[in-house]
Short mmCIF file of C-alpha atoms in Angstrom, two decimals:
data_model
loop_
_atom_site.label_atom_id
_atom_site.label_comp_id
_atom_site.label_asym_id
_atom_site.label_seq_id
_atom_site.Cartn_x
_atom_site.Cartn_y
_atom_site.Cartn_z
CA MET A 1134 -62.78 1.24 19.72
CA SER A 1135 -63.42 -0.44 16.37
CA ALA A 1136 -66.75 -1.91 15.20
CA GLN A 1137 -64.96 -5.29 14.65
CA HIS A 1138 -63.74 -5.28 18.21
CA LYS A 1139 -67.24 -4.36 19.49
CA SER A 1140 -68.81 -7.19 17.36
CA ARG A 1141 -66.64 -9.76 19.06
CA SER A 1142 -67.33 -8.49 22.64
CA PHE A 1143 -70.70 -10.30 23.00
CA GLY A 1144 -69.26 -13.48 24.37
CA GLN A 1145 -68.38 -11.63 27.61
CA ALA A 1146 -72.21 -11.38 28.07
CA ALA A 1147 -73.50 -14.49 26.53
CA ALA A 1148 -75.81 -15.38 29.37
CA ALA A 1149 -77.27 -11.78 29.41
CA TYR A 1150 -77.67 -11.95 25.69
CA GLU A 1151 -79.61 -15.21 25.81
CA SER A 1152 -81.81 -13.90 28.62
CA GLY A 1153 -82.38 -10.39 27.42
CA ARG A 1154 -82.62 -10.60 23.71
CA PRO A 1155 -85.84 -11.60 21.95
CA GLY A 1156 -86.28 -14.40 19.37
CA TYR A 1157 -87.62 -13.64 15.91
CA PRO A 1158 -91.22 -13.92 14.60
CA PRO A 1159 -91.60 -17.25 12.72
CA GLU A 1160 -93.53 -15.56 9.98
CA ALA A 1161 -90.75 -13.13 9.34
CA VAL A 1162 -88.08 -15.86 9.22
CA ALA A 1163 -90.33 -17.96 6.91
CA TRP A 1164 -90.58 -14.87 4.57
CA LEU A 1165 -86.87 -14.79 4.35
CA LEU A 1166 -86.73 -18.49 3.22
CA ASP A 1167 -89.95 -18.62 1.10
CA PRO A 1168 -88.10 -17.91 -2.28
CA VAL A 1169 -86.03 -21.13 -1.92
CA ARG A 1170 -88.62 -23.42 -0.52
CA GLU A 1171 -89.28 -26.64 -2.46
CA PRO A 1172 -91.88 -29.25 -1.48
CA GLY A 1173 -90.41 -32.41 0.14
CA ARG A 1174 -86.87 -31.05 0.62
CA ALA A 1175 -85.31 -29.55 3.73
CA LEU A 1176 -83.56 -26.22 3.14
CA ARG A 1177 -79.78 -26.01 3.80
CA VAL A 1178 -79.24 -22.84 5.77
CA ALA A 1179 -76.26 -21.13 7.54
CA ASP A 1180 -77.14 -18.70 10.31
CA VAL A 1181 -74.00 -16.48 10.24
CA GLY A 1182 -73.32 -14.15 13.28
CA ALA A 1183 -75.46 -16.71 15.08
CA GLY A 1184 -74.83 -15.66 18.63
CA THR A 1185 -76.55 -17.76 21.20
CA GLY A 1186 -78.89 -19.16 18.54
CA LYS A 1187 -81.95 -17.00 18.76
CA LEU A 1188 -82.47 -17.08 14.99
CA THR A 1189 -81.02 -20.55 14.60
CA ARG A 1190 -83.69 -22.12 16.62
CA THR A 1191 -86.51 -20.50 14.61
CA VAL A 1192 -84.89 -21.69 11.36
CA VAL A 1193 -84.63 -25.21 12.80
CA GLU A 1194 -88.26 -25.09 13.92
CA LEU A 1195 -89.24 -24.19 10.27
CA GLY A 1196 -87.69 -27.49 9.16
CA ALA A 1197 -84.30 -26.57 7.74
CA ASP A 1198 -80.95 -28.16 8.05
CA VAL A 1199 -78.84 -25.52 9.72
CA VAL A 1200 -75.26 -24.72 10.52
CA ALA A 1201 -74.31 -21.89 12.86
CA VAL A 1202 -71.25 -19.54 12.25
CA ASP A 1203 -70.07 -16.97 14.73
CA PRO A 1204 -66.67 -15.28 15.53
CA ASP A 1205 -67.06 -15.79 19.24
CA ALA A 1206 -66.53 -19.23 20.57
CA ASP A 1207 -68.27 -18.34 23.84
CA MET A 1208 -71.48 -17.35 22.16
CA LEU A 1209 -71.29 -20.68 20.12
CA ALA A 1210 -70.91 -22.65 23.45
CA THR A 1211 -74.11 -21.10 24.59
CA LEU A 1212 -75.75 -21.80 21.24
CA ARG A 1213 -74.92 -25.47 21.44
CA GLU A 1214 -76.70 -25.62 24.94
CA ASN A 1215 -79.84 -24.17 23.26
CA ALA A 1216 -79.81 -25.65 19.77
CA ARG A 1217 -78.50 -29.09 20.46
CA GLY A 1218 -77.43 -31.00 17.28
CA VAL A 1219 -76.67 -27.86 15.19
CA PRO A 1220 -73.14 -27.96 13.78
CA THR A 1221 -71.21 -24.76 14.84
CA PHE A 1222 -68.16 -23.13 13.25
CA VAL A 1223 -66.00 -20.13 14.10
CA GLY A 1224 -66.10 -17.68 11.23
CA THR A 1225 -67.35 -14.41 9.88
CA ALA A 1226 -69.54 -13.31 6.96
CA GLU A 1227 -66.35 -12.24 5.21
CA GLN A 1228 -64.65 -15.59 5.72
CA LEU A 1229 -67.03 -18.49 5.93
CA PRO A 1230 -65.65 -22.06 6.66
CA LEU A 1231 -68.15 -23.54 4.14
CA PRO A 1232 -67.92 -24.88 0.66
CA ASP A 1233 -68.92 -23.28 -2.57
CA SER A 1234 -72.58 -23.26 -3.70
CA GLY A 1235 -73.69 -25.62 -0.92
CA LEU A 1236 -76.51 -23.58 0.67
CA ASP A 1237 -80.09 -22.46 -0.04
CA ALA A 1238 -79.93 -19.60 2.30
CA VAL A 1239 -77.60 -17.56 4.45
CA VAL A 1240 -79.39 -15.78 7.19
CA MET A 1241 -78.11 -13.11 9.68
CA GLY A 1242 -79.94 -11.76 12.85
CA GLN A 1243 -78.77 -8.50 14.33
CA ALA A 1244 -75.44 -8.91 12.42
CA TRP A 1245 -75.15 -7.39 8.96
CA HIS A 1246 -74.46 -3.93 10.48
CA TRP A 1247 -71.09 -5.35 11.67
CA VAL A 1248 -69.87 -6.58 8.24
CA ASP A 1249 -67.68 -5.17 5.40
CA VAL A 1250 -70.57 -5.00 3.01
CA GLU A 1251 -68.52 -5.65 -0.14
CA ALA A 1252 -66.52 -8.61 1.21
CA ALA A 1253 -69.60 -10.14 3.02
CA SER A 1254 -71.62 -9.89 -0.18
CA ARG A 1255 -69.05 -11.74 -2.11
CA GLU A 1256 -68.50 -14.43 0.44
CA THR A 1257 -72.11 -15.22 1.24
CA ALA A 1258 -72.76 -15.41 -2.49
CA ARG A 1259 -69.89 -17.86 -2.77
CA VAL A 1260 -71.56 -20.41 -0.46
CA LEU A 1261 -74.95 -19.95 -1.95
CA ARG A 1262 -76.38 -21.87 -4.83
CA SER A 1263 -77.71 -20.05 -7.88
CA GLY A 1264 -80.90 -18.46 -6.83
CA GLY A 1265 -80.15 -18.85 -3.18
CA VAL A 1266 -81.29 -16.13 -0.54
CA LEU A 1267 -79.38 -13.88 1.69
CA GLY A 1268 -81.75 -13.02 4.48
CA LEU A 1269 -81.12 -10.19 6.95
CA ILE A 1270 -83.28 -9.52 9.98
CA TRP A 1271 -83.28 -7.10 12.95
CA ASN A 1272 -85.49 -6.74 16.01
CA ILE A 1273 -85.78 -3.00 16.94
CA ARG A 1274 -87.66 -1.84 19.90
CA ASP A 1275 -90.72 0.29 19.02
CA ASP A 1276 -89.86 3.80 20.40
CA ALA A 1277 -93.34 5.07 19.68
CA VAL A 1278 -94.12 3.91 23.22
CA ASP A 1279 -93.04 6.54 25.72
CA TRP A 1280 -91.16 4.37 28.24
CA VAL A 1281 -89.40 2.43 25.47
CA ARG A 1282 -88.25 5.67 23.89
CA ARG A 1283 -86.90 6.85 27.30
CA LEU A 1284 -85.13 3.46 27.75
CA THR A 1285 -83.45 3.90 24.40
CA GLU A 1286 -82.31 7.39 25.34
CA ALA A 1287 -80.92 6.09 28.63
CA MET A 1288 -78.95 3.33 26.79
CA GLY A 1289 -78.00 5.27 23.67
CA GLY A 1290 -78.77 4.12 20.17
CA SER A 1291 -77.06 1.03 18.91
CA ASN A 1292 -75.34 0.61 15.42
CA ALA A 1293 -78.36 -1.33 14.36
CA GLU A 1294 -80.98 1.15 15.45
CA VAL A 1295 -79.06 4.04 13.73
CA LEU A 1296 -78.77 1.96 10.51
CA LEU A 1297 -82.48 1.13 10.38
CA ALA A 1298 -83.54 4.66 11.20
CA THR A 1299 -81.30 6.21 8.50
CA THR A 1300 -80.08 4.63 5.34
CA GLY A 1301 -81.08 1.04 5.97
CA PRO A 1302 -78.88 -1.96 5.03
CA ARG A 1303 -77.20 -2.29 1.65
CA VAL A 1304 -75.78 -5.16 -0.26
CA ALA A 1305 -73.09 -5.24 -2.91
CA GLU A 1306 -72.25 -7.38 -6.04
CA PRO A 1307 -73.40 -9.95 -6.92
CA TYR A 1308 -76.68 -9.01 -5.17
CA GLU A 1309 -78.68 -6.34 -6.88
CA SER A 1310 -81.30 -5.16 -4.38
CA LEU A 1311 -83.16 -5.97 -1.10
CA GLU A 1312 -86.84 -6.57 -0.47
CA HIS A 1313 -88.03 -5.38 2.85
CA ARG A 1314 -91.08 -6.16 5.10
CA GLU A 1315 -91.90 -5.32 8.78
CA TRP A 1316 -93.66 -6.99 11.50
CA ARG A 1317 -94.89 -5.49 14.76
CA TRP A 1318 -95.30 -7.58 17.89
CA GLU A 1319 -94.71 -7.60 21.64
CA ARG A 1320 -92.60 -9.69 24.08
CA ARG A 1321 -93.52 -10.05 27.76
CA ILE A 1322 -90.44 -9.14 29.68
CA THR A 1323 -89.47 -9.10 33.44
CA LEU A 1324 -87.25 -6.68 35.19
CA PRO A 1325 -84.28 -9.03 35.28
CA GLN A 1326 -84.67 -9.69 31.63
CA LEU A 1327 -84.70 -5.97 30.81
CA ARG A 1328 -81.53 -5.57 32.83
CA ASP A 1329 -80.04 -8.36 30.86
CA LEU A 1330 -81.16 -6.75 27.63
CA VAL A 1331 -79.29 -3.48 28.61
CA VAL A 1332 -76.09 -5.20 29.61
CA SER A 1333 -76.03 -7.49 26.37
CA ARG A 1334 -75.33 -4.37 24.22
CA SER A 1335 -71.85 -3.93 22.77
CA ASP A 1336 -71.52 -0.30 23.74
CA ILE A 1337 -72.28 -1.15 27.37
CA ILE A 1338 -70.05 -4.38 27.44
CA THR A 1339 -67.11 -2.26 26.36
CA ALA A 1340 -67.88 0.84 28.28
CA ASP A 1341 -65.52 2.07 31.10
CA ALA A 1342 -66.62 2.01 34.59
CA GLU A 1343 -67.67 5.64 34.76
CA ARG A 1344 -69.79 5.41 31.57
CA ARG A 1345 -71.34 2.12 32.65
CA ALA A 1346 -72.36 3.63 35.99
CA ALA A 1347 -73.96 6.52 34.26
CA ILE A 1348 -75.94 4.30 31.89
CA ASP A 1349 -77.05 2.03 34.75
CA ALA A 1350 -78.29 4.99 36.72
CA ALA A 1351 -80.24 6.45 33.81
CA VAL A 1352 -81.82 3.09 32.95
CA ASP A 1353 -82.75 2.46 36.55
CA GLY A 1354 -84.56 5.78 36.58
CA VAL A 1355 -86.64 4.69 33.55
CA LEU A 1356 -87.33 1.21 34.74
CA ALA A 1357 -88.56 2.44 38.09
CA SER A 1358 -91.30 4.39 36.34
CA VAL A 1359 -92.76 1.45 34.35
CA PRO A 1360 -95.90 -0.02 35.99
CA GLY A 1361 -96.03 -3.78 36.41
CA LEU A 1362 -92.36 -4.52 36.78
CA ALA A 1363 -92.17 -4.60 40.67
CA ASP A 1364 -92.50 -7.82 42.57
CA GLY A 1365 -91.69 -10.14 39.78
CA GLY A 1366 -94.22 -8.71 37.27
CA SER A 1367 -93.60 -8.25 33.48
CA VAL A 1368 -94.44 -5.74 30.88
CA ALA A 1369 -95.12 -5.86 27.13
CA LEU A 1370 -91.96 -4.63 25.20
CA PRO A 1371 -93.05 -3.75 21.69
CA TYR A 1372 -90.76 -4.46 18.61
CA VAL A 1373 -90.64 -3.81 14.99
CA THR A 1374 -88.97 -6.73 13.17
CA HIS A 1375 -87.30 -5.66 9.83
CA ALA A 1376 -86.60 -8.47 7.44
CA PHE A 1377 -84.66 -8.00 4.13
CA ARG A 1378 -83.86 -10.51 1.50
CA ALA A 1379 -81.71 -10.66 -1.78
CA ARG A 1380 -81.31 -13.35 -4.22
CA ARG A 1381 -77.99 -14.67 -5.59
CA PRO A 1382 -78.07 -14.49 -9.46
#
């Protein structure tokens, strides 16, 4: 199955994605936008690959004027319920329904690993003003914690996790390089939310019945061993947030 097909499968699990996936640390998102901040002026930002609006909401809370772009209309429908008033458009990083040079920043959460890097670099630069920012951000579970490592083994590594653990993201012309920072934090999460986290992953959404049953059984074995999850309890799920930014010349 192609990466493009997998990247457009999330709408089948939009509710699980909204429940199971974490938001983004405001300080990490603020760092993405800091190079283009100007006193007294709201930033013009596009959240591309916006999904259900996890990143969109944080950008709005930081005072920016935001539009949301995603290839999946079902994901955008969920976003409109959670980020009311944000304009939404169907599109991709390689083909944005936005005018030239109109934005201060393009941000992408859990999304750049799906793109054609050369085409997406050209297209995001087209819609940015001179000096604008391309901001890329990922939440990755911290596998230094034993039960989290075992959960990742049960689910299998995602495209994003493999990318961040190996080469890291890259950009192409006209961008020259990426700055990188990390933030470590925890999210309190319940057993139903953990199950939603699992079923929101593209490899699981697109798995056949046999593969899905095997993953479910392995995940159940891990979750049964985690103290505090029974009877409506919650557990701290640790994350490392990786943020990258590049400037348009």
